[in-house]
Coordinates of C-alpha atoms and ligand atoms in Angstrom, one line a residue:
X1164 CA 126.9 4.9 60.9
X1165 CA 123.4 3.8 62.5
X1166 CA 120.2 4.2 60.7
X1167 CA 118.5 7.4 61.8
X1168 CA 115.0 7.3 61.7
X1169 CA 112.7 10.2 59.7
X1170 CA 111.4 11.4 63.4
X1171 CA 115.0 11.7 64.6
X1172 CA 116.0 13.7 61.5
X1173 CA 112.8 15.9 62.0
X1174 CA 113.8 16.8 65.5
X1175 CA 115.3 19.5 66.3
X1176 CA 116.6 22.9 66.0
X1177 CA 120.0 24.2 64.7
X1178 CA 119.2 27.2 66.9
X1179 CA 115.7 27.2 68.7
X1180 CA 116.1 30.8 70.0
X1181 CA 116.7 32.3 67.1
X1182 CA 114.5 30.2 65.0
X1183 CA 111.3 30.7 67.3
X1184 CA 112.2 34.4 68.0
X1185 CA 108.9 36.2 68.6
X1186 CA 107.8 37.8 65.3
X1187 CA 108.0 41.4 66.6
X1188 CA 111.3 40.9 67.7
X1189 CA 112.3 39.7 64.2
X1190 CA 110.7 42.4 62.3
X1191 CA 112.6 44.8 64.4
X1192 CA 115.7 43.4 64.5
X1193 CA 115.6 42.8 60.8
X1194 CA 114.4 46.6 60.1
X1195 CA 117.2 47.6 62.2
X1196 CA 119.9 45.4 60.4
X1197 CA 118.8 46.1 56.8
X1198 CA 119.5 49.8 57.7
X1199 CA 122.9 49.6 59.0
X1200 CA 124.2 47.7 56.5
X1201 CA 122.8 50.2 53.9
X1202 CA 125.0 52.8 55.5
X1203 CA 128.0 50.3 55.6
X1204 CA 127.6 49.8 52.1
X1205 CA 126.7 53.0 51.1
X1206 CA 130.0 54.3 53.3
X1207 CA 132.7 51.9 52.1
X1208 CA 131.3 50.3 48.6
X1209 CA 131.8 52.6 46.2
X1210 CA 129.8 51.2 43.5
X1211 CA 126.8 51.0 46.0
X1212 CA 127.3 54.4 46.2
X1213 CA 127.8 55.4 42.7
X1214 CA 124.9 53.7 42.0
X1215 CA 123.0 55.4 44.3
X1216 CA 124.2 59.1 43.7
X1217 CA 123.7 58.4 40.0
X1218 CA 120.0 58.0 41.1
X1219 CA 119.6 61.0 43.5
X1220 CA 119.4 59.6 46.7
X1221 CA 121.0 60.9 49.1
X1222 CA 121.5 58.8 52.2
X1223 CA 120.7 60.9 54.8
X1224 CA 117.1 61.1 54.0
X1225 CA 116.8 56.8 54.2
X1226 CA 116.0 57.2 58.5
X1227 CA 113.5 54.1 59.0
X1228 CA 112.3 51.4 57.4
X1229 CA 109.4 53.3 55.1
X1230 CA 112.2 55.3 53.9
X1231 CA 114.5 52.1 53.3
X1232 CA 111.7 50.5 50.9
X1233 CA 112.1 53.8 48.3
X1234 CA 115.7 52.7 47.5
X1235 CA 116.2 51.0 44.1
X1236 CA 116.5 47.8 43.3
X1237 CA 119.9 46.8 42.5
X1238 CA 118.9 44.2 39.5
X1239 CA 121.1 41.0 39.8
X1240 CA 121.3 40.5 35.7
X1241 CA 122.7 44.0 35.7
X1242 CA 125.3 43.3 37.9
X1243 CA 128.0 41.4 34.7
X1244 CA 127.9 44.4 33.3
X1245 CA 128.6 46.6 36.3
X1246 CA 131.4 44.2 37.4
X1247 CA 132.7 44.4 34.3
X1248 CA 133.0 48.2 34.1
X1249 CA 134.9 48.2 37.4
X1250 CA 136.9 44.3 37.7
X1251 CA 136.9 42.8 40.0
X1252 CA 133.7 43.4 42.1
X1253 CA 132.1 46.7 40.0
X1254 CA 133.2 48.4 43.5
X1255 CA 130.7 46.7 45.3
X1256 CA 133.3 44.8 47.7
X1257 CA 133.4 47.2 50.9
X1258 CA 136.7 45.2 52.2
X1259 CA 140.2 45.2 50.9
X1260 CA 140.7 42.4 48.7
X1261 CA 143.4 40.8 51.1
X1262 CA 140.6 40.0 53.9
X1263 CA 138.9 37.8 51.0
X1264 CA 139.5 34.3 51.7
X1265 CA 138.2 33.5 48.1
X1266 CA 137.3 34.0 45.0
X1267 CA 134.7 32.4 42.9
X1268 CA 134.0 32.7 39.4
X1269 CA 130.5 32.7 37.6
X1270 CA 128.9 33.0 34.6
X1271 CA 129.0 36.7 33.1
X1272 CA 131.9 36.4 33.9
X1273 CA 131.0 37.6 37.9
X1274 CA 133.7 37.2 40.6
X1275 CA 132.3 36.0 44.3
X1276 CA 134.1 37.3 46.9
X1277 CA 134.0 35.0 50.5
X1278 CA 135.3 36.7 52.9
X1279 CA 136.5 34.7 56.3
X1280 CA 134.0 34.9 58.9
X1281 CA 132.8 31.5 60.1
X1282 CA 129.6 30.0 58.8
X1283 CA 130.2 32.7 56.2
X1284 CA 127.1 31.5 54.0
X1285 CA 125.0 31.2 56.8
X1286 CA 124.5 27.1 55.4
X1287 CA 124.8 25.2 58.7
X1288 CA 121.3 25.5 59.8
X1289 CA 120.0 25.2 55.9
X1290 CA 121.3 21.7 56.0
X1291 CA 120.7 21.4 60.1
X1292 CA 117.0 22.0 59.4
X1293 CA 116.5 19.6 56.2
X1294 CA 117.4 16.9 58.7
X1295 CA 121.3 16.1 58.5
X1296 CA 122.6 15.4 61.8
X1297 CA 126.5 15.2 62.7
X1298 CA 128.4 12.1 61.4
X1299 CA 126.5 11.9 58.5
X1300 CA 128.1 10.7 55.4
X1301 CA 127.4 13.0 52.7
X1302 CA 128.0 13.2 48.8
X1303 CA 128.6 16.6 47.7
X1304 CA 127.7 16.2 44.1
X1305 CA 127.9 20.0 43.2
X1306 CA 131.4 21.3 41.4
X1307 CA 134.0 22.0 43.5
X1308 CA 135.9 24.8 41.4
X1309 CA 135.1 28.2 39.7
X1310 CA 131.2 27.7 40.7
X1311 CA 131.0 27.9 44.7
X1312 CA 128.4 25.4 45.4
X1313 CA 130.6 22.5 46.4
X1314 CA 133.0 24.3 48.3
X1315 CA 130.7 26.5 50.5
X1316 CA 128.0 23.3 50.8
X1317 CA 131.1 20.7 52.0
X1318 CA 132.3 23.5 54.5
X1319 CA 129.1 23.7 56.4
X1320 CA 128.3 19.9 56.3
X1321 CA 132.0 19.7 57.9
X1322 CA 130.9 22.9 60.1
X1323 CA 127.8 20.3 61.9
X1324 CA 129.9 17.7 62.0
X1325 CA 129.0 15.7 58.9
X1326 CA 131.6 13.6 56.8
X1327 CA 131.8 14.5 53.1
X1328 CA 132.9 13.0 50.2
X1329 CA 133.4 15.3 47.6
X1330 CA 132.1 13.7 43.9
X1331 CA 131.4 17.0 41.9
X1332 CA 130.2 16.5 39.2
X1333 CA 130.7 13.9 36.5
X1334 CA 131.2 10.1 36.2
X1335 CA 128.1 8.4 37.6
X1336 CA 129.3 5.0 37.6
X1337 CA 132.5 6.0 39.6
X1338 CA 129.7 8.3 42.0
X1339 CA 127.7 4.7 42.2
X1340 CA 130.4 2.5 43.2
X1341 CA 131.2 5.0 46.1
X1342 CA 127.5 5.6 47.0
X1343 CA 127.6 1.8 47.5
X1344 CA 130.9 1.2 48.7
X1345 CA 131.1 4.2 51.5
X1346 CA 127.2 2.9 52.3
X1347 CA 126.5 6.9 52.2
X1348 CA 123.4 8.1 53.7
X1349 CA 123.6 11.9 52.4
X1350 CA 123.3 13.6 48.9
X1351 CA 123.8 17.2 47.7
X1352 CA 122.8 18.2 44.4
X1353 CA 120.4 18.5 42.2
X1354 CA 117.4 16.1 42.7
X1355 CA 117.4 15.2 38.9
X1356 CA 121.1 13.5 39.6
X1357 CA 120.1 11.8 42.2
X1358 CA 117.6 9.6 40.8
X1359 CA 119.9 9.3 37.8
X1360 CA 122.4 7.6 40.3
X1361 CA 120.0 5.6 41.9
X1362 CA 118.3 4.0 38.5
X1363 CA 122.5 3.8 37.3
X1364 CA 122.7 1.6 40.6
X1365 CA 119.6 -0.6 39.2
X1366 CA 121.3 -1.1 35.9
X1367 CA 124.7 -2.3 37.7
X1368 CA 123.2 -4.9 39.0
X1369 CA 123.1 -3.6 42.2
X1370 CA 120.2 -4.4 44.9
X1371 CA 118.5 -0.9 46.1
X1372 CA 117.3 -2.6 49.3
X1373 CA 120.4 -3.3 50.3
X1374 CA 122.9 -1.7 49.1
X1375 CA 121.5 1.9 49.0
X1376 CA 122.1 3.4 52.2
X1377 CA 120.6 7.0 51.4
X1378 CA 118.7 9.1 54.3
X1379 CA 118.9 12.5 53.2
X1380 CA 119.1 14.9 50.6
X1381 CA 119.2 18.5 50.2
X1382 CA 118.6 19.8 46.5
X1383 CA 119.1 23.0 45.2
X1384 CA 119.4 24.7 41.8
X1385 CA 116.7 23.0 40.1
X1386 CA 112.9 22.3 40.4
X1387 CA 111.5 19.8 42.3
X1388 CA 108.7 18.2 41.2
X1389 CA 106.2 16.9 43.0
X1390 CA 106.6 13.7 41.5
X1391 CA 110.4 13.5 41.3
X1392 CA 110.3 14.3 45.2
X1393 CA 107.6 11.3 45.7
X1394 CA 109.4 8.6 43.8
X1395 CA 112.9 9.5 45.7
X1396 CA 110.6 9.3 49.5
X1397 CA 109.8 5.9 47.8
X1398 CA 113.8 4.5 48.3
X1399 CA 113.1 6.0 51.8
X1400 CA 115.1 9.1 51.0
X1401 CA 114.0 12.7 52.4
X1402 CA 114.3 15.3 50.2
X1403 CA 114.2 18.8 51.5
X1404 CA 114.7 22.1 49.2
X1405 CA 117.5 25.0 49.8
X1406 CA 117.1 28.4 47.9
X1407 CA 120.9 28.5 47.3
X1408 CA 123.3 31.5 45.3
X1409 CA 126.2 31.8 44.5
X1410 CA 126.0 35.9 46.3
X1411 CA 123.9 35.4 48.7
X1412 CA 124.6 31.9 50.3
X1413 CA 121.5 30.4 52.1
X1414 CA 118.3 32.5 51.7
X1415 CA 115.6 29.8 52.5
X1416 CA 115.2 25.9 53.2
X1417 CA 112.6 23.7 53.7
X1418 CA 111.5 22.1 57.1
X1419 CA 109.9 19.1 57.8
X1420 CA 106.3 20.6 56.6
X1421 CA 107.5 20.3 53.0
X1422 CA 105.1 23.2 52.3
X1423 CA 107.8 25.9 51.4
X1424 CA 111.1 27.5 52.3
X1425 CA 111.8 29.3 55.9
X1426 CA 113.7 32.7 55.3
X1427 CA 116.7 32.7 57.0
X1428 CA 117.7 35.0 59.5
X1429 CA 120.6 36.5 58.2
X1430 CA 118.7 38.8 55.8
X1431 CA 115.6 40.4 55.0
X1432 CA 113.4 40.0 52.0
X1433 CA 110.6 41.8 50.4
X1434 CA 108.5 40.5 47.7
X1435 CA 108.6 43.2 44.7
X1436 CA 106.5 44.6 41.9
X1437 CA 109.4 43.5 39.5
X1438 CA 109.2 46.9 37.7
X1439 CA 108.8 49.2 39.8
X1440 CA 110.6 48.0 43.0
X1441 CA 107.7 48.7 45.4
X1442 CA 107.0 46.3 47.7
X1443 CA 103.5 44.1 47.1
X1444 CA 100.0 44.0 49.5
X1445 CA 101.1 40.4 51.5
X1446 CA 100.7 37.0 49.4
X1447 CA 101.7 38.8 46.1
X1448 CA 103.5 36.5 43.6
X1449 CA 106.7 39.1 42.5
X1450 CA 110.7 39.4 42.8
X1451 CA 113.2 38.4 45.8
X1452 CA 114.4 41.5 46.9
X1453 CA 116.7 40.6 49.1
X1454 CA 119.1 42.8 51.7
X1455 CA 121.8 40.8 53.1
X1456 CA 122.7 42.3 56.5
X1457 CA 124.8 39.2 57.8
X1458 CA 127.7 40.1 54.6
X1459 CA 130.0 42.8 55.2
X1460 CA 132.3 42.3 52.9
X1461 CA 130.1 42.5 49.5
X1462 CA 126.8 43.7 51.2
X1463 CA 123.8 43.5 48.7
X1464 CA 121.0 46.1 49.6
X1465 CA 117.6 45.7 47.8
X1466 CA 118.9 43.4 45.8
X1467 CA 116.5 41.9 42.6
X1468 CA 117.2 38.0 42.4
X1469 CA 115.4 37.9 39.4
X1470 CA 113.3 35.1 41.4
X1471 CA 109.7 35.0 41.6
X1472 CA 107.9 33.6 44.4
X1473 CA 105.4 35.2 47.2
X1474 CA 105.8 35.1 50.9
X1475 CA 103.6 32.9 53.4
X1476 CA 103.1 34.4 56.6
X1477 CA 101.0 31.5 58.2
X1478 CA 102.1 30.0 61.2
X1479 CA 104.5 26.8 60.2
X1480 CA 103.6 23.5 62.2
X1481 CA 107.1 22.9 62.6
X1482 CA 107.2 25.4 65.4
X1483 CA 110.0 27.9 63.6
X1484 CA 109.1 31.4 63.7
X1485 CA 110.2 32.8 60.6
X1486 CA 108.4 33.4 57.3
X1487 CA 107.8 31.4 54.1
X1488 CA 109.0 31.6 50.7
X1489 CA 106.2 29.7 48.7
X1490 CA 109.1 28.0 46.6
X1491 CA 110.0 29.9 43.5
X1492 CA 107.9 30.2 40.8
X1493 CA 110.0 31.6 37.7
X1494 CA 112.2 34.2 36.3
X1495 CA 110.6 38.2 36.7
X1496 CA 112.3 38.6 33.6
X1497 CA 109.9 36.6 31.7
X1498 CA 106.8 38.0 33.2
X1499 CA 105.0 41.1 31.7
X1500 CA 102.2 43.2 33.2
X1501 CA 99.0 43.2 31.6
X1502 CA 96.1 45.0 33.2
X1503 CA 97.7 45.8 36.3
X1504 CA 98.9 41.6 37.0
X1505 CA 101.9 40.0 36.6
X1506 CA 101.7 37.2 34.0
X1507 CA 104.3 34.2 33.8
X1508 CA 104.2 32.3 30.8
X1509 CA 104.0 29.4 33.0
X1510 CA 100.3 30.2 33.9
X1511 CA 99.9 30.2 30.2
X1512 CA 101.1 26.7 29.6
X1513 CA 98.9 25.9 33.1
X1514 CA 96.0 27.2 31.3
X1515 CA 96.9 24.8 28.2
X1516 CA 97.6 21.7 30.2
X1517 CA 93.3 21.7 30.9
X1518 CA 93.5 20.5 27.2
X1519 CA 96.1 18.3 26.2
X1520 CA 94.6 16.8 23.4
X1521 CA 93.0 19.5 21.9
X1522 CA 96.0 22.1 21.5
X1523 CA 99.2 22.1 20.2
X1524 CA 100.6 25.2 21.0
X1525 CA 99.0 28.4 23.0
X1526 CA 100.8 32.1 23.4
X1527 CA 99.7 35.2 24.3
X1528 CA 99.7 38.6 22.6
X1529 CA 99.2 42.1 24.6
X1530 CA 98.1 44.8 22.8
X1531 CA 96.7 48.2 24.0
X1532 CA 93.4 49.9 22.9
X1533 CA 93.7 53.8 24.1
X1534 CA 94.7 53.3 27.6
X1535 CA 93.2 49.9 28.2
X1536 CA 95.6 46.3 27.9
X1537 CA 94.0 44.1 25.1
X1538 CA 94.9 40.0 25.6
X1539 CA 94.5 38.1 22.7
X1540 CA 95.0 34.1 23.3
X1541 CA 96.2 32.4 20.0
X1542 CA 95.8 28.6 20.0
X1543 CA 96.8 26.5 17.1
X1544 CA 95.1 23.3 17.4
X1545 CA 95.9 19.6 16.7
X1546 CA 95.3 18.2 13.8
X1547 CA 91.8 16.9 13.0
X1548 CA 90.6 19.0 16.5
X1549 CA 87.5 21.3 15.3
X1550 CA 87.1 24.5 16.0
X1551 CA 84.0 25.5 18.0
X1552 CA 82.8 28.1 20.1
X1553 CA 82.0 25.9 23.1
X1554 CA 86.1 24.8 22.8
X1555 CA 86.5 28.7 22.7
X1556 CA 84.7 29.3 25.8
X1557 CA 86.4 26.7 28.1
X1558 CA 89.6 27.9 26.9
X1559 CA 89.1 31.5 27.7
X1560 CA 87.6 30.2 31.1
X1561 CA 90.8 28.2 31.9
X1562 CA 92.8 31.4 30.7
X1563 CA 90.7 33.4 33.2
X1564 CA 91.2 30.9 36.2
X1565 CA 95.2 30.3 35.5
X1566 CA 96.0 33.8 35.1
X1567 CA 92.8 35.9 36.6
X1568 CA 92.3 38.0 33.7
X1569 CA 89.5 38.0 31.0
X1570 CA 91.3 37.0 27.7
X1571 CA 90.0 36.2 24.1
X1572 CA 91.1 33.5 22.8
X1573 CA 90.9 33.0 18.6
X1574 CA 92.4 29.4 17.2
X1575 CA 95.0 30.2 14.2
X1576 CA 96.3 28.0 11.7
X1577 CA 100.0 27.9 13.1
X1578 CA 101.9 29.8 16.0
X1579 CA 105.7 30.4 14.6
X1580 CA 108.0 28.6 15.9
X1581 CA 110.4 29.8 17.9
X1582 CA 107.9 32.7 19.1
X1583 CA 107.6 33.7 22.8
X1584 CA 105.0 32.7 24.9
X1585 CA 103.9 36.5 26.2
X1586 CA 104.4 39.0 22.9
X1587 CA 104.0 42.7 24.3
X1588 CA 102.8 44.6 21.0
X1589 CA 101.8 47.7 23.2
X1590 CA 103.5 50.7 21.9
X1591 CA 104.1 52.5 25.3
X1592 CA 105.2 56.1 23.1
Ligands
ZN667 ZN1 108.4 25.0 59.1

């Protein structure tokens, strides 16, 4: 396989009409879909509709999309539970089980159902648009049983005309020898792995210049650092993120901006006060919601990844229409509301990275005072550090510029271990 050069992997479109659809056009179109597949789900998934009568609504009243927004969120961490009540699917599959084509199984335990249209998962441009081009040779490092990733991943690779070689997961110097032997120019995985192979080829003596033929990779199901992404660009590899599940298939990927992930077209998103399900003013940090109109088999309405991130509705450089997801940022479980904002406890680490040699460990504890939100910012210090009210103030300024609320912070001699970073002590009775 001939080099291919970073310009000839950035070219390119796996389909330019749809992907520079005019952004009316989309909005519509996507308003329109998201409806109709509530009704298909609401008409032939019974759990979708149990779960909807148990709440009131009554679908007749959902006629546009301002009505559409008022449904509830359907929480993803809910859904063991629900499946579990009704096995297989909780009633949510609105097919008969014999149009399946298969079955997955994930943690909870949940069952996946695929059913057998083509490009079922909607991956072929996710990969198309990182940059792999057909007759690639790509190393599909995700498992290829129970968990779908490998499967659904090695189908669309074959589905643009790429060559896999299916690894999994597991023995790295085996994974080596083939990277080298096969001269493969394509990874899938997670980008942690990658590097792992590629410091494994080092210690086997082989020559990177030479013998690592890598291109391309698209990495999923793990953060990518800044720096893990720069020091994989520096073997000459591209990286490019996909926002990849195991329900949902392909719901974002990165383009050649690098600057966050373009929504695919297949389904609609709304970025969601995690609590309360209501949509948030544009640029909002919140909860995927997402409605997945291009699945008939196990359509997801309003559906609560659990995945933080906010949308970016600039115009992208790279000429595709669609909007951003601005990578995701954490777990809505782990946030908690104080004073009307949504707090991550990564924005409390943030704030305790500005001093890395004065404090050892940081949390915060909420508290209410009649009907106003109280945060108190413990710090335990390192040892010999002194305690001063200058140190006080630049803490509770980082505090205020990390998570854009006034906190006080008070040093203690020890945080327990084990405690979490965000304690709500508000008594809500
Ligand atoms: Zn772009």
């Amino acid at each position: 396989m001939p080099k291919r050069t970073q310009a000839e992997r950035n070219k390119g479109f796996y389909d330019a009409k749809a992907e520079r659809m005019d952004r009316t056009e989309r909005a519509a179109h996507k308003g329109k879909e998201a409806l109709r597949i509530f009704k298909h789900a609401y008409e032939n998934a019974p759990g979708y509709r149990k779960f909807l009568d148990e709440r009131g609504v009554k679908p007749e009243t959902v006629k546009n999309n301002g009505d559409f927004v008022r449904l509830p969120v359907l929480k993803k961490n809910r859904m063991p539970e629900l499946h579990q009540n009704h096995p297989p699917f909780g009633g949510f599959l609105a097919v008969p089980l014999e149009k399946l084509k298969r079955i997955y199984v994930s943690p909870g335990p949940i069952y996946d159902p695929e059913g057998r249209k083509e490009d079922y998962w909607g991956l072929r441009k996710c990969l198309y648009n990182a940059g792999f081009r057909p007759g690639d040779l790509v190393m599909n490092t995700f498992s290829y049983h129970l968990t779908p990733a490998g499967i659904f991943l090695d189908e669309a690779c074959n589905g643009i005309g790429c060559v896999t070689v299916p690894t999994g997961i597991g023995n790295t110097e085996i994974q080596v020898k083939t990277m080298a032997g096969l001269k493969i120019n394509g990874y899938i995985g997670v980008p942690s792995f990658l590097l792992s192979l590629i410091k494994k080829m080092e210690e086997l003596g082989y020559d990177t210049a030479q013998d690592l033929a890598m291109e391309i990779a698209l990495v999923a199901g793990e953060i990518l650092s800044p720096s893990l992404r720069k020091e994989l660009n520096d073997y000459g590899i591209i990286v490019r993120q996909g926002y990849i599940t195991a329900d949902l298939g392909g719901v974002a990927y990165e383009c050649p901006q690098e600057n966050g992930m373009h929504i695919s077209d297949d389904l609609h998103i709304e970025i969601c006060d995690p609590i309360t399900g209501e949509p948030l003013p544009a640029g909002g940090i919140g909860e995927v919601v997402v409605t997945d109109f291009s699945n008939e088999c196990y359509p997801l309405v309003r559906y609560g990844t659990g995945d933080l991130s906010a949308l970016d509705e600039d115009e992208c450089a790279c000429g595709r229409t669609s909007y951003k997801l601005k990578g995701i940022m954490g777990r809505a479980d782990e946030v908690t509301k104080i004073k009307g904002m949504f707090v991550h406890p990564r924005q409390i680490d943030e704030a305790a990275a500005g001093f890395p040699k004065e404090v050892e460990k940081i949390r915060v504890i909420v508290t209410r005072e009649g009907v106003t939100d109280m945060m108190t910012v413990e710090i335990q210090l390192r040892q010999g550090v002194v305690r001063s009210d200058a140190l006080k103030a630049s803490l509770e300024e980082k505090i205020r510029e990390a998570t854009k609320l006034r906190g006080t912070a008070v040093f203690v001699p020890e945080i327990p271990e084990g405690s979490k970073k965000i304690e709500d002590k508000r008594n809500w009775q």
